[in-house]
CSV table of C-alpha atoms in Angstrom, one decimal:
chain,number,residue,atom,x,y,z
G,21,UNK,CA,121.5,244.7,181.4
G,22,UNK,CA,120.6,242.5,184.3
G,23,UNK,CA,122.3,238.9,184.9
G,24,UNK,CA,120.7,235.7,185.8
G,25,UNK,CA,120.6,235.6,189.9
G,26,UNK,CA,122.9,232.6,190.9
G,27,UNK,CA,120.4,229.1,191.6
G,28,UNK,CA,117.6,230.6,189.6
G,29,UNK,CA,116.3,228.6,186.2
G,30,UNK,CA,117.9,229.7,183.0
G,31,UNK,CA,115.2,231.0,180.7
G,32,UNK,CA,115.0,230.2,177.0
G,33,UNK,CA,116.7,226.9,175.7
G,34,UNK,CA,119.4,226.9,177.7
G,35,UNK,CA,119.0,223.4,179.6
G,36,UNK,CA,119.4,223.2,183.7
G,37,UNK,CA,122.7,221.3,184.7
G,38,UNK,CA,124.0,220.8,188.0
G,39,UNK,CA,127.5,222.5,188.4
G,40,UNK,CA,130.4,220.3,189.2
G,41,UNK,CA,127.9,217.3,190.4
G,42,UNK,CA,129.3,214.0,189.3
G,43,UNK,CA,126.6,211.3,188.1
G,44,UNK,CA,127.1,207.9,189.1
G,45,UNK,CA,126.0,205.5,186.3
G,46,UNK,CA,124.3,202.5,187.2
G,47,UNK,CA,125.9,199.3,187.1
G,48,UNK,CA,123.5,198.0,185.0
G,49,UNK,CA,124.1,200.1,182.5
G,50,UNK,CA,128.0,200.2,182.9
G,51,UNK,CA,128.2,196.2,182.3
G,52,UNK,CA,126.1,196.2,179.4
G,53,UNK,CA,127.7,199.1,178.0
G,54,UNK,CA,131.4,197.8,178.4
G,55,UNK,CA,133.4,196.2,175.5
G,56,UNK,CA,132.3,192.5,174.6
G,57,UNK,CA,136.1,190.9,175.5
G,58,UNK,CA,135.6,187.1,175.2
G,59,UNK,CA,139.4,186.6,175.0
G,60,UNK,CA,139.8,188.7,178.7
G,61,UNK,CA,137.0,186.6,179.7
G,62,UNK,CA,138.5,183.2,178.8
G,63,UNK,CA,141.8,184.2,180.4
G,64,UNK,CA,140.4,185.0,183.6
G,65,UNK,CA,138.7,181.5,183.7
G,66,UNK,CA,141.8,179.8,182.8
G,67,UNK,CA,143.2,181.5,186.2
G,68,UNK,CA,141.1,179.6,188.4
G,69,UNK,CA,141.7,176.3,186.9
G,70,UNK,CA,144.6,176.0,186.1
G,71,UNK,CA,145.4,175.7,190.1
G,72,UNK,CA,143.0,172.7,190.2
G,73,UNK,CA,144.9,169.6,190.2
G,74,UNK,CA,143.8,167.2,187.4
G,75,UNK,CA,141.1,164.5,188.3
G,76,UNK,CA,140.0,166.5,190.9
G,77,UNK,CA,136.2,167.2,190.5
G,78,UNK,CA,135.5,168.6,193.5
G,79,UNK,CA,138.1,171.5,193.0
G,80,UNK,CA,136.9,172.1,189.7
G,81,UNK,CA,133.4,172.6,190.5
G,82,UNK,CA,134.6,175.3,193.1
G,83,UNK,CA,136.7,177.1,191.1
G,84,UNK,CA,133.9,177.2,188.8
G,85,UNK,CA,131.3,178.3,191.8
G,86,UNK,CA,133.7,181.0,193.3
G,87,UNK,CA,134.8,182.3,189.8
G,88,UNK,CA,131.2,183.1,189.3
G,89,UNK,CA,131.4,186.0,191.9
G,90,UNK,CA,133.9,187.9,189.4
G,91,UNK,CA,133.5,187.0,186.2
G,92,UNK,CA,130.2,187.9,183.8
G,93,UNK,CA,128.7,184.5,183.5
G,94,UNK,CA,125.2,186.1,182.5
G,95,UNK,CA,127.2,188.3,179.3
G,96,UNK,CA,129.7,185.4,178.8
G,97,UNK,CA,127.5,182.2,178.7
G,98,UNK,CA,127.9,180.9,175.5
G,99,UNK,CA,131.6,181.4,175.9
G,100,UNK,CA,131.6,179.8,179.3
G,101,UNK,CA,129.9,176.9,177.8
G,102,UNK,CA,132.0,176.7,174.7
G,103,UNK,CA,135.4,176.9,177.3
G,104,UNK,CA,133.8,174.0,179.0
G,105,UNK,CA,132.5,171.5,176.5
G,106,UNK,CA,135.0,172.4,173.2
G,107,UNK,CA,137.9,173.4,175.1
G,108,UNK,CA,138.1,176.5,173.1
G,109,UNK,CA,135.9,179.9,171.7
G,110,UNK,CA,134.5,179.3,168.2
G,111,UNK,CA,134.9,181.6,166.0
G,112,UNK,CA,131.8,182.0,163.0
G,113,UNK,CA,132.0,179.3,160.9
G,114,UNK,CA,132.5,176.5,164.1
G,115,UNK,CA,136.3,176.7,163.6
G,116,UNK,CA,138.2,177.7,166.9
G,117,UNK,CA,140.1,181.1,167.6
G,118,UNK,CA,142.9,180.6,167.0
G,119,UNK,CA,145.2,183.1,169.1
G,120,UNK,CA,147.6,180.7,170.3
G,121,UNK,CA,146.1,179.9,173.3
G,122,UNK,CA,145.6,176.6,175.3
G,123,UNK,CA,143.0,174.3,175.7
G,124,UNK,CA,140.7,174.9,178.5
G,125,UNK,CA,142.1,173.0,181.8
G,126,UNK,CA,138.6,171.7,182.0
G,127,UNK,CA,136.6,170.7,179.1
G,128,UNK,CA,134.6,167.8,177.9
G,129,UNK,CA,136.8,167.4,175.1
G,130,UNK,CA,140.0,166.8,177.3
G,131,UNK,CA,138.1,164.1,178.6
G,132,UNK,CA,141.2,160.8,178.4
G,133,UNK,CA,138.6,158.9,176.2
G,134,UNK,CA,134.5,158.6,174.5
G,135,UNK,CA,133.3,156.1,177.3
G,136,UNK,CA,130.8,157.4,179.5
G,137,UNK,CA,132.6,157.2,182.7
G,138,UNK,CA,135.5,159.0,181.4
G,139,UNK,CA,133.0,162.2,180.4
G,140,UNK,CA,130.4,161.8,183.3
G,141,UNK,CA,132.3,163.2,185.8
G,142,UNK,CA,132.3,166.5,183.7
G,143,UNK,CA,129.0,166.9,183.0
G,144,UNK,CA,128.5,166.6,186.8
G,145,UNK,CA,130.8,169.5,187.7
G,146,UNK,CA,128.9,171.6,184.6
G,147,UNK,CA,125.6,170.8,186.6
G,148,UNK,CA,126.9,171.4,189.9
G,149,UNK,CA,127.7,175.0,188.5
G,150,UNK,CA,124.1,175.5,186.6
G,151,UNK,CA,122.3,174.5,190.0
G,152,UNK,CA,124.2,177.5,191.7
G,153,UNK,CA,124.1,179.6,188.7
G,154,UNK,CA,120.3,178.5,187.7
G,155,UNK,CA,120.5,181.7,184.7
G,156,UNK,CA,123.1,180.0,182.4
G,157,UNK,CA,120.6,176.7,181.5
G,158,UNK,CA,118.8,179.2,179.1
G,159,UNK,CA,122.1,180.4,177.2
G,160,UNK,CA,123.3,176.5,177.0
G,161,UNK,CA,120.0,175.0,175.9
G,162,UNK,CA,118.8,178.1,173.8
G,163,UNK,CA,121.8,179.0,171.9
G,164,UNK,CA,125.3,177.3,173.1
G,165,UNK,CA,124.7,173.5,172.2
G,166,UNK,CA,122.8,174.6,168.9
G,167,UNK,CA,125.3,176.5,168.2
G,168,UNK,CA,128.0,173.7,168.9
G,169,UNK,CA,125.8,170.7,167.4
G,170,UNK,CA,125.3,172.4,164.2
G,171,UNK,CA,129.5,171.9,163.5
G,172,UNK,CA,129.5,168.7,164.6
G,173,UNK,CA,130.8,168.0,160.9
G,174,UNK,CA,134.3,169.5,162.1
G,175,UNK,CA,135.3,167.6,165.0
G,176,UNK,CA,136.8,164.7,165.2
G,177,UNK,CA,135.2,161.3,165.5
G,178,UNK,CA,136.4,160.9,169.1
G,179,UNK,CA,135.3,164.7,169.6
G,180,UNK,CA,132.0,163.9,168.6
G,181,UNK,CA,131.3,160.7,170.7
G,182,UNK,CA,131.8,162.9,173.6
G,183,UNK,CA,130.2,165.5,172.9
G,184,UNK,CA,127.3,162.8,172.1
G,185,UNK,CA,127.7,161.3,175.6
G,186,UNK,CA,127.8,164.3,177.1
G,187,UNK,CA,124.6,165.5,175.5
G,188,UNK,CA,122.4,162.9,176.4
G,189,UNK,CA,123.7,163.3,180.2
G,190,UNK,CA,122.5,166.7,179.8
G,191,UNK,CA,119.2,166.2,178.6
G,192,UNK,CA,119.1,163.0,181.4
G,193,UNK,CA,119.6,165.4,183.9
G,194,UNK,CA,117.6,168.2,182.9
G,195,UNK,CA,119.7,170.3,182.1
G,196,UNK,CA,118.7,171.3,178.1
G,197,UNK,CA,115.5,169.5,176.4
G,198,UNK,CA,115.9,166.6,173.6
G,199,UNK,CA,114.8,169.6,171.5
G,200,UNK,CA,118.2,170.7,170.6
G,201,UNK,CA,119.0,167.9,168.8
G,202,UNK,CA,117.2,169.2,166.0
G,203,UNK,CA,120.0,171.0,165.3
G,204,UNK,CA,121.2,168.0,163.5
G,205,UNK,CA,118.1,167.8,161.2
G,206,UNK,CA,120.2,169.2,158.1
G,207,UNK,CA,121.5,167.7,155.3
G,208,UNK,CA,124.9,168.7,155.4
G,209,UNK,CA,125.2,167.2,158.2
G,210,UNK,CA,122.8,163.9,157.9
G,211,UNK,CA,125.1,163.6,154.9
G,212,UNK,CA,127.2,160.1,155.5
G,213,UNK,CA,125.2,159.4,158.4
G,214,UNK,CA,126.8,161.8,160.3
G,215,UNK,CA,124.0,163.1,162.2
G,216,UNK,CA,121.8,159.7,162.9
G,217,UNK,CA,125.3,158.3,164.5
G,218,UNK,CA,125.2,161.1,166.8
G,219,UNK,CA,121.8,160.6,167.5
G,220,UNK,CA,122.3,156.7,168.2
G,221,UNK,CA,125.5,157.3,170.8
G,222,UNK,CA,123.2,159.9,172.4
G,223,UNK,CA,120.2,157.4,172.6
G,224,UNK,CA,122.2,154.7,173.5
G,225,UNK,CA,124.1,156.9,176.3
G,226,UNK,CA,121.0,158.0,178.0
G,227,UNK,CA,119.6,154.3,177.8
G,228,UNK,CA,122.3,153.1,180.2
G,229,UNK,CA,120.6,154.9,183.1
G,230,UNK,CA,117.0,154.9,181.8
G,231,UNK,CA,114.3,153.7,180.1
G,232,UNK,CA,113.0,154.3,176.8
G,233,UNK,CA,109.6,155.9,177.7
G,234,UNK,CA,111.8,158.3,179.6
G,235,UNK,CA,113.8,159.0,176.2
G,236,UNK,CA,110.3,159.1,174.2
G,237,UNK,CA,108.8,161.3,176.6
G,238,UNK,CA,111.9,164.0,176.6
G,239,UNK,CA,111.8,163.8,172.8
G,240,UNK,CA,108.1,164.6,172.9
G,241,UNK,CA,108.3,167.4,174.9
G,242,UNK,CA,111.5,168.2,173.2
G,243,UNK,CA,109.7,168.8,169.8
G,244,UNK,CA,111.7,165.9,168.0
G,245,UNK,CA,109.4,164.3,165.6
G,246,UNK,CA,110.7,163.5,162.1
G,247,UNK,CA,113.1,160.8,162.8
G,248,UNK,CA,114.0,160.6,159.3
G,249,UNK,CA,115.1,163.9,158.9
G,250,UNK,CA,118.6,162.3,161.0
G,251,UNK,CA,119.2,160.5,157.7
G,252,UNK,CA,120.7,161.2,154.3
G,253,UNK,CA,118.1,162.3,151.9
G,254,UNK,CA,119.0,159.5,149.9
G,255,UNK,CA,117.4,157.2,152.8
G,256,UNK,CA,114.2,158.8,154.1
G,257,UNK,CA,112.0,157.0,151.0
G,258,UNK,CA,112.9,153.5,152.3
G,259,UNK,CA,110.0,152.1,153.9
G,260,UNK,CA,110.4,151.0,157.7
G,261,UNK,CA,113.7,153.1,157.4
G,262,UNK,CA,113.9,153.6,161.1
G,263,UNK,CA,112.6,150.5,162.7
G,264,UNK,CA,115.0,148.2,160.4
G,265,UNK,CA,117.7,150.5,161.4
G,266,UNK,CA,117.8,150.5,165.3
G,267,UNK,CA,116.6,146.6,164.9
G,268,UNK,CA,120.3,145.9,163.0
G,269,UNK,CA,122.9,143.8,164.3
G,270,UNK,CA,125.2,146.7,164.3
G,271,UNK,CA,122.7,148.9,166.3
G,272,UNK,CA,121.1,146.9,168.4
G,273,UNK,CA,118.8,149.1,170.1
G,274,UNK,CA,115.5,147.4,169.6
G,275,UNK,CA,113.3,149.1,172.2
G,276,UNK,CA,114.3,152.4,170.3
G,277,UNK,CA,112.5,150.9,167.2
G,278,UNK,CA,109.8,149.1,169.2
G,279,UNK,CA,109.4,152.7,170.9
G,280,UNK,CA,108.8,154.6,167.3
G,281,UNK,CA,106.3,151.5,166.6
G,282,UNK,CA,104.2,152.8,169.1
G,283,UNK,CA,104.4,156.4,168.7
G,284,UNK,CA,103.8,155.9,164.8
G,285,UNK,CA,100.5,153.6,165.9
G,286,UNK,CA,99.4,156.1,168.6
G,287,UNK,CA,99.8,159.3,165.7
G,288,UNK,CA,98.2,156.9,163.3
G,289,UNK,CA,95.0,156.1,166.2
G,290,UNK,CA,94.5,159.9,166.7
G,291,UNK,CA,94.6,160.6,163.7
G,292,UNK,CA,92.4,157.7,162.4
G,293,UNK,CA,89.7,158.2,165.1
G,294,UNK,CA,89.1,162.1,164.3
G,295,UNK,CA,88.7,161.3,160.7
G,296,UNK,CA,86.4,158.2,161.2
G,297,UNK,CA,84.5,160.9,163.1
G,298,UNK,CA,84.1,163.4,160.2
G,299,UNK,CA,83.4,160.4,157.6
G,300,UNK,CA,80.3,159.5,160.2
G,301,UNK,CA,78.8,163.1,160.1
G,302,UNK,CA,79.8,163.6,156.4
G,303,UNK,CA,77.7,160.1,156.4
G,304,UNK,CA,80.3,159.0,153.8
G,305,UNK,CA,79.6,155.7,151.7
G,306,UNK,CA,80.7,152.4,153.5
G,307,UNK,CA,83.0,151.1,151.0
G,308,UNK,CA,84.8,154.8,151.4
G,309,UNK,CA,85.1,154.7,155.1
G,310,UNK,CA,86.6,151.0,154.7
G,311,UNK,CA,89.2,151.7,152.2
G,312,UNK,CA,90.2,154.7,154.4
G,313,UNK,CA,90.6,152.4,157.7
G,314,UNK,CA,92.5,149.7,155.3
G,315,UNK,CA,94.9,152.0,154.3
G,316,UNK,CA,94.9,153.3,158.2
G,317,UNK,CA,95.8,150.0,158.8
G,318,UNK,CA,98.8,149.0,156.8
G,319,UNK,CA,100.2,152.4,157.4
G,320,UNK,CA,100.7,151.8,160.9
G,321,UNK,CA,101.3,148.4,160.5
G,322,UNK,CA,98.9,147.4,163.0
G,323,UNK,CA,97.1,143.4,162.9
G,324,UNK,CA,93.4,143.5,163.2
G,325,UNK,CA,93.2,142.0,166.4
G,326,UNK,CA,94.5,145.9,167.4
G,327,UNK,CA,93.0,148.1,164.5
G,328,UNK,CA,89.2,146.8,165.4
G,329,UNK,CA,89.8,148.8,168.6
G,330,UNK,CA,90.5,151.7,166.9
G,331,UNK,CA,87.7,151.3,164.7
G,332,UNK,CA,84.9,150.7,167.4
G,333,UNK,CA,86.2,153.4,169.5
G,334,UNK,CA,86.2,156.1,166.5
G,335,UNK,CA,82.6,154.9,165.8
G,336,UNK,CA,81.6,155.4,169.1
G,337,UNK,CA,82.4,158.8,169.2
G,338,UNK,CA,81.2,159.7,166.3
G,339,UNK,CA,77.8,159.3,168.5
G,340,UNK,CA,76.2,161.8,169.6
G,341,UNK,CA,75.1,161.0,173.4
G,342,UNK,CA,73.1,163.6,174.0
G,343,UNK,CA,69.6,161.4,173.8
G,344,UNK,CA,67.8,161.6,176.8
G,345,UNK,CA,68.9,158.9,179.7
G,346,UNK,CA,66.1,156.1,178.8
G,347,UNK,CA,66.8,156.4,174.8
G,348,UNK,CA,70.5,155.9,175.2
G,349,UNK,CA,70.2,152.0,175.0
G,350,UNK,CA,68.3,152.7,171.9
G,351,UNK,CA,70.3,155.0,170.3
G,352,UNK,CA,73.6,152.8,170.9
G,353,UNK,CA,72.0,149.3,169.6
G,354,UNK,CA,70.8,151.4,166.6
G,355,UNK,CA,74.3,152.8,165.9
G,356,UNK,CA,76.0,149.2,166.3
G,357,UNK,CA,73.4,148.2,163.5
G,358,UNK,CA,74.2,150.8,161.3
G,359,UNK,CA,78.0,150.2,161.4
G,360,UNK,CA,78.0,146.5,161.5
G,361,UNK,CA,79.7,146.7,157.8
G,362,UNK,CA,82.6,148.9,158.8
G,363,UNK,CA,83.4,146.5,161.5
G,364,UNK,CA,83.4,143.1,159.8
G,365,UNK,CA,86.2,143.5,157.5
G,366,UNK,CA,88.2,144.0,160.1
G,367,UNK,CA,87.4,140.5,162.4
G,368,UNK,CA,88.8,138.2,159.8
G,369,UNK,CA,89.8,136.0,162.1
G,370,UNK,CA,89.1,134.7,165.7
G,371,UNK,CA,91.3,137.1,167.7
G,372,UNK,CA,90.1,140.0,165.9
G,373,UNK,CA,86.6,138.7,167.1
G,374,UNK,CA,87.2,138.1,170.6
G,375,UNK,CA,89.3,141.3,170.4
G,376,UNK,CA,86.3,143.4,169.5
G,377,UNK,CA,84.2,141.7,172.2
G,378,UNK,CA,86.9,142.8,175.0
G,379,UNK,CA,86.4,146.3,173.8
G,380,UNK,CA,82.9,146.2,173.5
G,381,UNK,CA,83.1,145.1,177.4
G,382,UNK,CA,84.9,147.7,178.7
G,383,UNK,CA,82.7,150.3,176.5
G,384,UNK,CA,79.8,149.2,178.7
G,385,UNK,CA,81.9,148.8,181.8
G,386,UNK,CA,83.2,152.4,181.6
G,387,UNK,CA,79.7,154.0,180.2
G,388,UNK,CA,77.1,152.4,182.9
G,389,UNK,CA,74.5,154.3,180.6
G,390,UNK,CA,75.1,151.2,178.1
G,391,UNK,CA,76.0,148.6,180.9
G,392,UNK,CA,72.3,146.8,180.1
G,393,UNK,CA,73.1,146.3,176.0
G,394,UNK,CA,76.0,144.1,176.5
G,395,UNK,CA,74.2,141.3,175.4
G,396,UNK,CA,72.1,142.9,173.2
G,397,UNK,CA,75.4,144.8,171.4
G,398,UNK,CA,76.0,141.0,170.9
G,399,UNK,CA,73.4,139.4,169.7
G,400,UNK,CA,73.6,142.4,166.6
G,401,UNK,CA,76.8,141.9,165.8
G,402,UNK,CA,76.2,137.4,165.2
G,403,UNK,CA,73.7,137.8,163.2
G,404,UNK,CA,75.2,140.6,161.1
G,405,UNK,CA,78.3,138.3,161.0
G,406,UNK,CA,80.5,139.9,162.5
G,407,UNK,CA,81.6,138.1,165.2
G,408,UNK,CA,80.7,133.9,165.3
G,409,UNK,CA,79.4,132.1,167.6
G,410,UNK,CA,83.0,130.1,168.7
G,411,UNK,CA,84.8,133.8,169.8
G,412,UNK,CA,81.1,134.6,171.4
G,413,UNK,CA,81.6,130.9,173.7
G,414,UNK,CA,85.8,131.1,174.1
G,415,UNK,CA,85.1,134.6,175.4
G,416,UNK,CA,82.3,132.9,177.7
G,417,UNK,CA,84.8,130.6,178.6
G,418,UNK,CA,87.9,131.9,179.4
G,419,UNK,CA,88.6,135.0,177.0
G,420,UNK,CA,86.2,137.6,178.8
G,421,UNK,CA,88.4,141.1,180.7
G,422,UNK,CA,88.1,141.1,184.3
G,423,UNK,CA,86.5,144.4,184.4
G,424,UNK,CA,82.8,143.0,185.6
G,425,UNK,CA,83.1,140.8,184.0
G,426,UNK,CA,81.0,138.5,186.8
G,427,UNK,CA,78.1,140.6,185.6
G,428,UNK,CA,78.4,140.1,181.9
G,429,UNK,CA,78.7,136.6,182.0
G,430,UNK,CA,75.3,136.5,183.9
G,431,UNK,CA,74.0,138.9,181.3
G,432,UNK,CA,75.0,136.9,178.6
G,433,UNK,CA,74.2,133.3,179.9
G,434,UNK,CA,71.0,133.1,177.9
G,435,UNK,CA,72.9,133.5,174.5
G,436,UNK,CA,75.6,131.6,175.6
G,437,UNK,CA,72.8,128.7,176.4
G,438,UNK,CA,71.5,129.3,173.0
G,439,UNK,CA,74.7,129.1,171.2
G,440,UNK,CA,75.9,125.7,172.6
G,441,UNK,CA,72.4,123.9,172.6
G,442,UNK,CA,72.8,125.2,168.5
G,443,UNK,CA,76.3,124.0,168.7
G,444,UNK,CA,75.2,120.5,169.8
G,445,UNK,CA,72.8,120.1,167.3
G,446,UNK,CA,74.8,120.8,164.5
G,447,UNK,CA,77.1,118.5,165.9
G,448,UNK,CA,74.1,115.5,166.2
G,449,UNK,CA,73.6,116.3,162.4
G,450,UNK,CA,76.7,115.8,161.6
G,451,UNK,CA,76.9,112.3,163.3
């Protein structure tokens, strides 16, 4: 019986190995296979600041830097985060782990008060160490302040107004989007206005430094849309809910409502001008497209001065341009015609009229294919009654958009002659 020659292959199943060779595992590996300690980690942190002298920023943000080259900030960033802001680790449920051990040296909730230049400062060191560590702004915006904001119902009131102020200093500064405060948009915690008070401190926070089309554009992007939703159930039915609320005496953040005013119009514009568009095609009775456009209206609680805008822009596009170049005047005169009777309900007064005039001006400015109609567009529109002749002569006089508008009142000096020598003859006959 012959025995396997020593270095040779084994033969059947037994499987090759390399005698007494030790494999090195890689780190990689090593780390993510090694216990999940979030106690060790925590006491390890607490060693580098806990030689920082109170007050001292500077030191903090250090410690914080060089305690990155030890510790596992990419496996421990939610804890980090939680060390930082809440002082403490929370165990499920948002309650804190209670293991007998003190505060965090440095947290936002050790902060000596809720004014903003008491919790600045340490929302400056926290963004001092995300700028050097650039992989722990995922962990905090993704998961760590949704997972804090959604127990905001078991802190106390002066926990919560800094935690509020230090929120809206984050999103300010980039550091997590206005999306996480959808974490507040559930009941148990809208309950008692619990949630839309957080909301206000953190508006009202990030308004000290900014403006409010910087706020409305983070929440855009953020994903925050349904206002309400901060509210008790029991509130979200009453009509101009939000507006009347940031408009109180006790809130007193006006541009905030002013701000949703907008954004509700502009929603209610996009939304109005797509659907004129399929009424047009659909070629949907008149008195159908106008009740749609009233109710457009009084939804956004727009006057008609603005909503005839709308309405002649949604019209417009309904058109389909695509005529050749010399049967573009045509086409457009035709299609003023046709939806003369959509338009007049809405110029029910002079500024509506001279309001649809501007925009009829800048429509031709913008699109020289229809710079020649101006007059013509006009002339339709008065004898349809639409417009009258007094909105026609004030914007002659002193009402017409500076956008060429030189050329149009050349264009127009005919009808304007016509108008006033018929203005001066009613006026003999009335004498």
């Amino acid at each position: 019986m012959s025995s396997t020659p020593t270095g040779t292959a084994p033969t059947g199943n037994t499987k090759p190995s390399l005698t007494g060779a030790r494999i090195k595992q890689r780190k990689g590996v090593a780390k993510s296979q090694a216990k999940f300690e979030p106690e060790v980690f925590r006491d390890e942190l607490y060693k580098h600041l806990e030689s920082v002298p109170s007050g001292d920023w500077e030191g903090y943000a250090a410690s914080l830097d060089k305690a990155g080259n030890t510790l596992e900030y990419r496996k421990y960033g939610d804890q980090l985060f939680e060390l930082l802001i809440l002082g403490g680790l929370l165990a499920p449920g948002g309650t804190f782990n209670e293991d007998g051990e003190a505060p965090s040296p440095f947290c936002v909730f050790g902060a000596k008060s809720d004014k903003l230049e008491d919790v600045k400062p340490y929302i400056d060191v926290i963004e001092k160490m995300i700028r050097r560590y650039k992989f722990l702004q995922k962990p905090l915006e993704e998961s760590t302040l949704q997972g804090i904001l959604q127990y905001i119902n078991r802190y106390e009131v002066e926990q919560r107004n800094k935690l509020a102020i230090a929120v809206a200093l984050m999103i300010q500064a980039g550091l997590a989007t206005a999306g996480v405060l959808s974490s507040l948009q559930k009941d148990h915690l809208a309950k008692d206005d619990l949630a839309i008070n957080f909301v206000t401190l953190v508006f009202r926070t990030y308004l000290v430094g900014q403006t409010i089309d910087h706020l409305g554009s983070n929440l855009r992007k953020g994903g925050v849309k349904e206002w309400q939703l901060f509210f008790p159930q029991t509130k979200r039915s009453q009509p101009d809910l939000i507006t009347s609320y940031f408009k109180s005496p006790e809130v007193n953040l006006p541009q905030v409502a002013d701000y949703w005013v907008r954004r509700q119009q502009k929603e209610v514009k996009d939304r109005t001008i797509a659907r004129l568009g399929e009424l047009v095609q659909e070629e949907a009775s008149v008195s159908e497209t106008i009740d749609y456009l009233k109710a457009q209206m009084k939804e956004a609680s727009m006057q008609p001065e603005d909503f005839v805008s709308l309405v002649w822009e949604g019209l417009m596009k309904a058109v389909d341009w695509g005529s050749r170049s010399d049967q573009i005047e045509g086409l457009a005169l035709k299609e003023v015609n046709k939806n003369a009777p959509i338009l007049e309900p809405f110029c029910p007064n002079a500024r509506a009229e001279i309001s649809l005039i501007n925009t009829i001006q800048l429509f031709c400015y913008t699109d020289t294919r229809v710079l020649k109609i101006f007059p013509n567009v006009l002339k339709v529109l008065y004898n349809r009654d639409v417009i009258s002749d007094q909105a026609i002569l004030y914007w002659a006089q002193k009402g017409a958009k500076p956008q060429g508008k030189q050329h149009f009142l050349k264009a127009t000096e005919p009808l304007i002659n016509f108008l006033k020598e018929a203005d001066d003859e009613d006026e003999s006959d009335e004498e």
